[in-house]
XYZ file of C-alpha atoms in Angstrom:
558
model
C -23.080 -128.979 -59.349
C -20.120 -127.172 -58.056
C -19.531 -125.514 -61.400
C -23.159 -124.450 -61.616
C -23.071 -123.062 -58.094
C -19.913 -121.156 -58.776
C -21.404 -119.590 -61.891
C -24.533 -118.575 -59.976
C -22.507 -116.926 -57.288
C -20.443 -115.064 -59.860
C -23.579 -113.715 -61.505
C -24.923 -112.626 -58.126
C -21.684 -110.831 -57.315
C -21.673 -109.127 -60.699
C -25.306 -108.100 -60.204
C -24.496 -106.597 -56.805
C -21.484 -104.783 -58.211
C -23.530 -103.404 -61.092
C -26.241 -102.265 -58.688
C -23.648 -100.549 -56.478
C -22.209 -98.803 -59.488
C -25.667 -97.594 -60.506
C -26.329 -96.334 -56.963
C -22.960 -94.581 -56.872
C -23.683 -93.038 -60.254
C -27.099 -91.787 -59.056
C -25.580 -90.328 -55.893
C -22.930 -88.548 -57.927
C -25.540 -87.191 -60.291
C -27.710 -85.979 -57.391
C -24.664 -84.369 -55.732
C -23.755 -82.540 -58.902
C -27.372 -81.408 -59.233
C -27.361 -79.976 -55.633
C -24.186 -78.079 -56.293
C -25.858 -76.177 -59.171
C -28.752 -75.125 -56.908
C -26.629 -73.777 -54.025
C -24.389 -71.596 -56.171
C -27.134 -69.145 -57.241
C -28.312 -68.933 -53.633
C -24.822 -68.044 -52.462
C -24.463 -65.473 -55.232
C -27.789 -63.867 -54.336
C -26.839 -63.680 -50.659
C -23.479 -62.096 -51.490
C -25.168 -59.624 -53.852
C -27.729 -58.685 -51.206
C -25.036 -58.143 -48.572
C -23.021 -56.056 -51.026
C -26.070 -53.917 -51.816
C -26.758 -53.435 -48.114
C -23.163 -52.411 -47.539
C -23.340 -49.962 -50.457
C -26.648 -48.535 -49.223
C -25.274 -48.145 -45.728
C -22.133 -46.464 -47.069
C -24.192 -44.109 -49.244
C -26.465 -43.305 -46.316
C -23.463 -42.527 -44.151
C -22.039 -40.287 -46.872
C -25.357 -38.438 -47.153
C -25.532 -38.136 -43.374
C -22.000 -36.786 -43.339
C -22.787 -34.271 -46.079
C -25.974 -33.241 -44.262
C -24.086 -32.949 -40.990
C -21.405 -30.773 -42.580
C -24.046 -28.659 -44.351
C -26.009 -28.299 -41.136
C -22.868 -27.232 -39.322
C -22.121 -24.658 -42.021
C -25.717 -23.428 -41.934
C -25.577 -23.196 -38.160
C -22.346 -21.207 -38.328
C -23.793 -18.894 -40.999
C -26.901 -18.417 -38.850
C -24.709 -17.647 -35.834
C -22.789 -15.098 -37.892
C -26.096 -13.495 -38.884
C -27.113 -13.397 -35.211
C -23.765 -11.776 -34.431
C -24.595 -9.127 -37.009
C -27.913 -8.451 -35.261
C -26.183 -8.068 -31.899
C -23.541 -5.810 -33.436
C -26.120 -3.615 -35.164
C -28.117 -3.353 -31.942
C -25.052 -2.194 -30.028
C -24.309 0.473 -32.638
C -27.892 1.689 -32.831
C -28.173 2.050 -29.055
C -24.814 3.756 -28.651
C -25.471 6.971 -26.660
C -25.303 9.992 -28.911
C -24.749 7.883 -32.011
C -26.324 8.822 -35.316
C -27.078 5.342 -36.633
C -29.229 6.581 -39.452
C -26.412 8.584 -40.965
C -23.819 5.803 -40.896
C -24.403 4.168 -44.259
C -22.148 2.509 -46.820
C -19.216 2.248 -44.407
C -17.045 -0.644 -43.310
C -18.349 -0.094 -39.773
C -21.510 -2.012 -40.693
C -19.650 -5.255 -41.436
C -17.373 -7.540 -39.466
C -15.066 -10.534 -39.811
C -14.717 -13.290 -37.218
C -12.200 -16.124 -36.871
C -14.151 -19.346 -36.268
C -11.767 -22.341 -36.342
C -8.994 -23.891 -38.430
C -11.477 -26.335 -39.960
C -14.192 -23.844 -40.945
C -12.019 -20.796 -41.500
C -13.192 -17.209 -41.097
C -16.731 -15.879 -41.181
C -18.175 -12.443 -41.821
C -21.425 -10.535 -41.430
C -22.885 -7.554 -43.249
C -25.666 -5.183 -42.211
C -27.558 -4.309 -45.396
C -30.336 -1.837 -46.138
C -32.205 -0.675 -49.206
C -32.319 2.982 -50.204
C -35.509 3.687 -52.134
C -34.233 7.103 -53.249
C -31.120 5.756 -54.994
C -32.560 2.268 -55.671
C -29.391 0.723 -54.235
C -28.475 -1.737 -51.534
C -25.885 -0.446 -49.118
C -24.211 -1.159 -45.820
C -26.189 0.332 -42.936
C -29.692 0.443 -41.494
C -32.961 2.180 -42.358
C -34.335 4.566 -39.751
C -38.086 3.981 -39.907
C -38.799 7.642 -39.057
C -37.777 8.356 -42.645
C -41.272 7.012 -43.431
C -44.792 7.932 -42.315
C -45.907 5.826 -39.338
C -49.456 4.625 -39.991
C -49.979 3.657 -36.351
C -49.371 7.281 -35.283
C -51.904 8.866 -37.644
C -54.729 10.830 -35.972
C -57.918 8.800 -36.304
C -60.395 11.159 -34.620
C -63.069 12.689 -36.812
C -61.958 16.261 -36.088
C -58.538 15.488 -37.602
C -59.872 13.426 -40.506
C -58.997 16.004 -43.167
C -55.397 16.374 -41.976
C -54.958 12.604 -41.724
C -56.225 12.240 -45.300
C -53.919 15.031 -46.493
C -50.919 13.288 -44.917
C -51.686 10.047 -46.751
C -52.318 11.863 -50.023
C -48.702 13.063 -49.922
C -47.633 9.483 -50.602
C -47.272 8.361 -54.239
C -50.170 6.399 -55.764
C -52.524 7.157 -52.851
C -55.924 8.489 -53.928
C -58.555 10.093 -51.651
C -60.584 6.897 -51.912
C -57.628 4.731 -50.834
C -56.630 7.185 -48.083
C -60.081 7.071 -46.466
C -60.158 3.274 -46.781
C -56.799 3.021 -44.975
C -57.994 5.283 -42.157
C -61.214 3.269 -41.802
C -59.092 0.108 -41.710
C -57.190 1.562 -38.736
C -59.816 3.372 -36.663
C -61.834 1.583 -33.988
C -65.343 2.501 -35.177
C -67.529 1.006 -37.903
C -68.668 4.330 -39.364
C -67.217 4.794 -42.863
C -65.586 8.050 -43.919
C -66.940 9.885 -46.991
C -64.820 7.786 -49.376
C -63.921 4.974 -46.986
C -64.987 1.399 -46.329
C -65.952 -0.327 -43.100
C -67.452 -3.651 -42.002
C -70.540 -3.269 -44.223
C -68.384 -3.210 -47.354
C -66.046 -6.052 -46.381
C -68.868 -8.312 -45.206
C -70.541 -7.885 -48.605
C -67.459 -9.473 -50.178
C -67.015 -12.277 -47.682
C -69.167 -13.419 -44.812
C -68.004 -12.216 -41.382
C -65.248 -10.101 -42.990
C -64.645 -6.683 -41.452
C -62.094 -3.904 -41.180
C -59.053 -4.465 -38.978
C -59.948 -1.541 -36.637
C -56.664 -1.661 -34.715
C -52.983 -0.780 -35.253
C -51.044 -2.700 -37.884
C -48.443 -5.340 -37.032
C -46.914 -5.450 -40.511
C -47.366 -3.536 -43.744
C -48.808 -6.645 -45.403
C -51.878 -6.080 -43.203
C -52.749 -3.309 -45.678
C -53.421 -5.841 -48.425
C -56.897 -6.318 -46.979
C -57.787 -2.648 -47.550
C -60.229 -1.888 -50.351
C -58.278 -0.605 -53.341
C -54.881 -1.744 -52.067
C -52.878 -4.130 -54.250
C -49.472 -5.780 -54.176
C -48.341 -3.499 -56.987
C -49.293 -0.356 -55.055
C -47.760 -1.633 -51.825
C -44.583 -3.247 -53.177
C -44.087 -1.777 -56.640
C -43.871 -3.394 -60.063
C -42.234 -6.557 -58.655
C -45.344 -7.186 -56.507
C -43.080 -8.501 -53.761
C -41.387 -6.796 -50.849
C -37.833 -5.755 -51.621
C -36.913 -7.108 -48.181
C -38.281 -10.578 -48.862
C -37.041 -11.102 -52.417
C -34.259 -8.732 -53.237
C -33.276 -7.750 -56.807
C -29.971 -8.917 -58.322
C -26.941 -7.161 -56.939
C -23.213 -7.275 -57.292
C -20.889 -6.785 -54.353
C -17.989 -4.540 -55.199
C -15.749 -3.487 -52.337
C -17.889 -2.246 -49.479
C -20.541 -0.626 -51.676
C -23.440 -2.842 -52.751
C -25.193 -1.601 -55.857
C -28.463 -2.636 -57.403
C -28.405 -3.584 -61.059
C -31.236 -1.892 -62.922
C -29.950 -2.505 -66.478
C -29.968 1.232 -67.071
C -33.645 1.631 -66.188
C -34.587 4.787 -64.275
C -37.428 4.424 -61.791
C -39.608 7.327 -60.703
C -41.112 7.594 -57.231
C -44.525 6.930 -58.753
C -43.348 3.410 -59.596
C -41.923 2.658 -56.143
C -44.107 0.752 -53.718
C -45.642 2.343 -50.639
C -43.497 0.116 -48.413
C -40.681 2.649 -48.914
C -42.843 5.524 -47.631
C -44.947 3.911 -44.894
C -44.071 2.033 -41.716
C -45.743 0.478 -38.688
C -42.645 0.396 -36.481
C -41.452 2.861 -33.881
C -43.220 5.601 -31.982
C -42.696 7.613 -28.829
C -40.044 6.481 -26.356
C -40.172 7.193 -22.640
C -36.669 5.952 -21.765
C -33.241 7.449 -22.412
C -30.334 5.697 -24.119
C -29.059 4.802 -20.645
C -32.367 3.229 -19.613
C -33.571 6.062 -17.346
C -37.179 7.247 -17.536
C -37.682 10.410 -19.533
C -39.567 13.264 -17.917
C -43.048 13.612 -19.452
C -43.145 17.385 -19.527
C -46.884 17.507 -20.328
C -47.811 15.321 -17.376
C -51.216 16.555 -16.088
C -50.039 15.904 -12.519
C -48.018 19.091 -12.049
C -46.998 18.177 -8.502
C -45.386 14.979 -9.763
C -43.822 16.933 -12.638
C -42.344 19.475 -10.203
C -40.849 16.740 -8.017
C -39.351 14.901 -10.999
C -37.764 18.002 -12.542
C -36.570 19.117 -9.103
C -34.766 15.807 -8.596
C -33.082 16.120 -11.999
C -32.341 19.849 -12.375
C -33.149 21.535 -9.066
C -35.960 23.703 -7.711
C -35.292 26.718 -9.942
C -35.769 24.729 -13.150
C -38.769 22.862 -11.706
C -40.429 26.153 -10.756
C -39.906 27.546 -14.251
C -41.231 24.447 -16.049
C -44.367 24.134 -13.901
C -44.963 27.903 -14.076
C -44.887 27.654 -17.871
C -47.441 24.838 -17.732
C -49.681 26.938 -15.480
C -49.388 30.401 -17.022
C -47.665 30.035 -20.387
C -44.998 32.322 -21.863
C -44.918 36.016 -21.118
C -45.572 36.873 -24.776
C -48.486 34.659 -25.707
C -48.675 36.047 -29.218
C -45.737 33.797 -30.135
C -47.591 30.614 -29.211
C -47.975 28.312 -32.239
C -51.580 27.525 -33.139
C -52.721 24.040 -34.061
C -56.054 25.192 -35.505
C -54.877 24.250 -39.001
C -55.055 20.606 -37.939
C -58.724 20.651 -36.981
C -61.887 20.161 -39.008
C -63.874 23.163 -37.711
C -67.294 21.615 -38.437
C -66.485 18.459 -36.504
C -64.865 20.493 -33.728
C -68.023 22.620 -33.320
C -70.143 19.473 -33.098
C -67.905 18.059 -30.373
C -67.978 21.338 -28.425
C -71.769 21.203 -28.485
C -71.720 17.675 -27.077
C -69.322 18.725 -24.334
C -71.399 21.771 -23.391
C -74.543 19.629 -23.224
C -72.922 17.442 -20.587
C -71.058 20.222 -18.812
C -73.654 20.698 -16.073
C -73.276 17.104 -14.965
C -69.549 17.570 -14.371
C -69.462 21.045 -12.790
C -69.280 19.743 -9.249
C -66.386 17.404 -10.042
C -64.514 20.239 -11.796
C -65.017 22.565 -8.831
C -63.739 19.935 -6.425
C -60.630 19.465 -8.590
C -59.855 23.199 -8.782
C -60.255 23.621 -5.034
C -57.369 21.233 -4.260
C -54.098 23.103 -3.795
C -50.519 21.950 -3.268
C -47.521 24.185 -2.690
C -44.165 23.538 -4.315
C -41.522 26.206 -3.927
C -43.192 29.550 -4.552
C -45.975 28.004 -6.634
C -49.462 27.098 -5.489
C -50.487 24.264 -7.782
C -54.243 23.785 -8.016
C -54.856 22.622 -11.600
C -53.381 20.443 -14.300
C -52.192 23.478 -16.237
C -53.576 25.434 -19.163
C -50.519 25.231 -21.413
C -48.493 22.454 -22.993
C -44.845 22.427 -24.011
C -44.780 21.500 -27.692
C -40.986 21.308 -28.002
C -37.845 22.433 -26.245
C -37.936 25.641 -28.321
C -40.910 26.756 -26.217
C -38.618 26.919 -23.173
C -35.182 28.091 -24.345
C -34.878 31.825 -23.679
C -38.636 32.234 -23.079
C -39.625 34.128 -19.874
C -42.756 33.384 -17.828
C -44.726 36.090 -16.012
C -46.547 35.024 -12.860
C -50.038 36.446 -12.081
C -51.024 39.093 -9.563
C -50.929 36.795 -6.535
C -47.167 36.470 -7.142
C -46.780 40.242 -7.684
C -46.311 39.685 -11.429
C -42.881 38.200 -10.835
C -40.992 37.316 -14.008
C -39.182 33.989 -14.264
C -36.376 33.846 -16.789
C -35.628 30.613 -18.593
C -32.757 28.641 -17.054
C -31.678 27.896 -20.631
C -30.319 30.934 -22.453
C -31.103 31.500 -26.118
C -27.665 32.498 -27.381
C -26.769 30.954 -30.732
C -23.898 28.936 -29.300
C -26.183 27.308 -26.711
C -28.685 25.746 -29.113
C -26.432 22.998 -30.552
C -25.648 21.837 -27.013
C -28.987 22.386 -25.264
C -31.416 21.048 -27.865
C -30.132 17.439 -28.117
C -29.481 17.287 -24.363
C -32.958 18.459 -23.340
C -34.680 16.402 -26.035
C -33.038 13.288 -24.626
C -34.254 14.062 -21.086
C -37.815 15.280 -21.754
C -40.685 13.589 -23.583
C -43.085 15.953 -25.361
C -45.631 13.259 -26.190
C -49.244 14.469 -26.550
C -48.101 18.085 -26.819
C -50.186 18.351 -29.988
C -53.188 16.412 -31.320
C -50.894 14.540 -33.740
C -47.897 12.515 -32.565
C -46.305 11.750 -35.936
C -42.515 12.216 -36.114
C -40.682 12.614 -39.441
C -36.907 12.424 -39.885
C -35.791 15.697 -41.477
C -32.321 14.285 -42.190
C -33.461 11.247 -44.184
C -37.099 11.456 -45.332
C -37.889 11.995 -49.019
C -39.950 14.982 -50.110
C -43.182 12.967 -50.122
C -42.829 12.083 -46.437
C -41.676 15.581 -45.438
C -44.798 16.990 -47.090
C -46.817 14.862 -44.656
C -45.588 16.980 -41.715
C -48.814 18.450 -40.286
C -49.518 21.908 -41.666
C -46.213 22.250 -43.528
C -46.002 25.182 -45.928
C -45.833 24.611 -49.675
C -42.277 24.289 -50.956
C -40.734 23.902 -47.504
C -40.123 20.157 -47.895
C -38.243 20.721 -51.169
C -36.191 23.439 -49.496
C -35.225 21.098 -46.639
C -34.123 18.343 -49.048
C -32.067 20.723 -51.183
C -30.360 22.262 -48.161
C -29.503 18.963 -46.483
C -28.106 17.619 -49.765
C -25.963 20.714 -50.053
C -24.697 20.339 -46.485
C -24.413 16.593 -46.094
C -24.340 14.881 -49.468
C -26.598 12.157 -50.831
C -26.959 10.259 -47.561
C -28.562 13.169 -45.725
C -27.120 15.514 -43.124
C -24.711 13.205 -41.318
C -23.471 13.997 -37.842
C -26.387 16.272 -36.918
C -27.723 15.324 -33.487
C -30.800 17.568 -33.517
C -33.167 19.459 -35.784
C -31.439 22.717 -34.807
C -29.516 22.749 -38.103
C -32.772 23.941 -39.686
C -32.468 27.108 -37.574
C -28.708 27.582 -37.791
C -28.702 27.181 -41.581
C -31.649 29.523 -42.049
C -33.989 26.877 -43.424
C -36.681 27.714 -40.847
C -37.392 30.823 -38.830
C -37.804 30.448 -35.076
C -41.584 30.797 -35.428
C -41.645 28.057 -38.064
C -39.410 25.845 -35.954
C -41.709 26.199 -32.945
C -44.655 25.287 -35.156
C -43.152 22.206 -36.805
C -40.685 20.972 -34.160
C -43.227 18.592 -32.514
C -43.373 16.650 -35.785
C -39.640 16.596 -36.579
C -36.759 14.408 -35.466
C -33.320 13.314 -36.647
C -33.409 9.847 -35.119
C -36.162 7.347 -34.506
C -36.720 4.329 -32.319
C -37.029 1.589 -34.961
C -34.335 0.451 -37.371
C -34.699 -2.066 -40.203
C -31.957 -4.041 -41.952
C -30.809 -7.388 -43.324
C -28.185 -9.254 -41.318
C -26.235 -11.590 -43.590
C -23.796 -14.136 -42.140
C -21.363 -15.887 -44.483
C -18.547 -18.437 -44.322
C -15.612 -17.080 -46.311
C -14.215 -20.462 -47.378
C -17.422 -22.062 -48.674
C -19.754 -19.130 -49.341
C -22.484 -20.642 -47.157
C -24.743 -17.764 -46.096
C -27.786 -17.001 -44.002
C -29.875 -13.819 -44.169
C -32.470 -12.372 -41.784
C -34.736 -9.343 -42.069
C -34.686 -7.560 -38.717
C -36.389 -4.613 -37.023
C -34.885 -3.383 -33.752
C -37.156 -1.375 -31.453
C -35.376 0.897 -28.985
C -38.440 2.331 -27.262
C -37.498 0.285 -24.226
C -34.208 -0.535 -22.532
C -32.517 -2.682 -23.501
C -33.780 -2.580 -27.089
C -35.491 -5.670 -28.458
C -35.893 -7.323 -31.826
C -39.521 -6.628 -32.699
C -39.429 -8.447 -36.039
C -37.112 -11.131 -37.424
C -37.762 -13.219 -40.526
C -35.235 -15.456 -42.359
C -34.716 -14.720 -46.036
C -34.553 -17.850 -48.203
C -30.906 -18.835 -48.587
C -29.453 -21.345 -51.034
C -26.216 -23.265 -50.535
C -24.983 -22.090 -53.926
C -24.436 -18.649 -52.505
C -27.590 -17.047 -53.896
C -30.204 -15.480 -51.670
C -33.396 -15.112 -53.681
C -31.485 -13.940 -56.726
C -28.685 -12.172 -54.861
C -25.179 -13.202 -55.724
C -23.126 -13.529 -52.565
C -19.567 -12.471 -53.309
């Protein structure tokens, strides 16, 4: 029994040991199996974290690059703004001839920014349609015909059409359509187009019937196209400039040896919508409106500026005209006689209704100095040449007293008096047409648009100014008096055309380009500065597309 019991216990112990071994083996197998499952999970987690770290690092690098690029762009933009401020200060410099200062180092500047960014520079660039070149400087918009100053009344319709026909590629049909686009009425001209035409093309379409804000407003005119307005490129030279190479301070347009005639140049180089009459001086003082209908106010203003003697002479001229009235320029050549006769008939038909008001006005009398002022005057002062050396003879009630001009007409006085008096007085509304053309800078086509100009006179002006001042016009001339002193115009001609001539306007157009020297990062803006008020203001500013590679719409930035 004992032996049997011992054997049974041994078998039981062996069975338990075998079972434990099997359990241990199963546990080991399960443990090994778990280890194989965790390893891929750990690898995936590590890979994910690595990817996140890489993505974050890449994002930070991109942010850093963007931040640096933004800083460079901001600096280039600031340099461009500095160029605008610099150009404005030069344009508004008293007595300065901004239009004549072209292709000189004075229209560029260099600024020290910081050790990290290095130096920066700005250039003031303009396009010369005559030479087809980019240059340093600005464009005086009076070298073009101002559409917003054209006479739109029916009695001046023929002269307005003639002025537009002087421009290349303008036909009578297009000229009338442009004038209808500008005038306030809906009555079409003989070859024009008004609301009836435009509404037939598109419902509710009509003519603009108000002044233009930008030359692109002309693209809505019947017969106008991008090719006519901008030239063969069909894009404004100011918005997408042609290739150029910067060499020294002179910027030249590459034309691959192709010569371009004026007939191929777009109208944007001959027409403008900027500028006009200014009633403030360069110092910000109000100019004296010499054709002010309130002669009492005119007397007081001139008296405060020049004294009673000058005020008496000026108002006497407005009342009684010059002593020799045969020398007075006539503006009859500007008027459509048929339309003028019709208007006179309308005025005479309504004259009886206004007789009492006219009589009441003429009965009012105010005394200033020796003058008894009782009307708004029968004469206008067309230009300063009407006053220099011109005597005035008073009527019988003043015992036919003769007043000599306070400004003597000796040859040495003109160069000093003309620019000085033109800066003080405004002659606006002296004639039915208020267009001003720059005789120092305008091409022949624009000079021919001067109201009533004689045949061949525009060519003579261009030839003489080229002879005297070179290809950039007559530089340094501060008034139109060089036309008299050089024998280009007689005094009678000068008195006739002076109201339509100038040597400096009130609107200047240019590109202001800012650039970082170290990286070539650049920023360009098209700008128009209007100096009809004080201080002058930027009337138009539009960025030109700039690329970080140093190219601005096809322009290589050196």
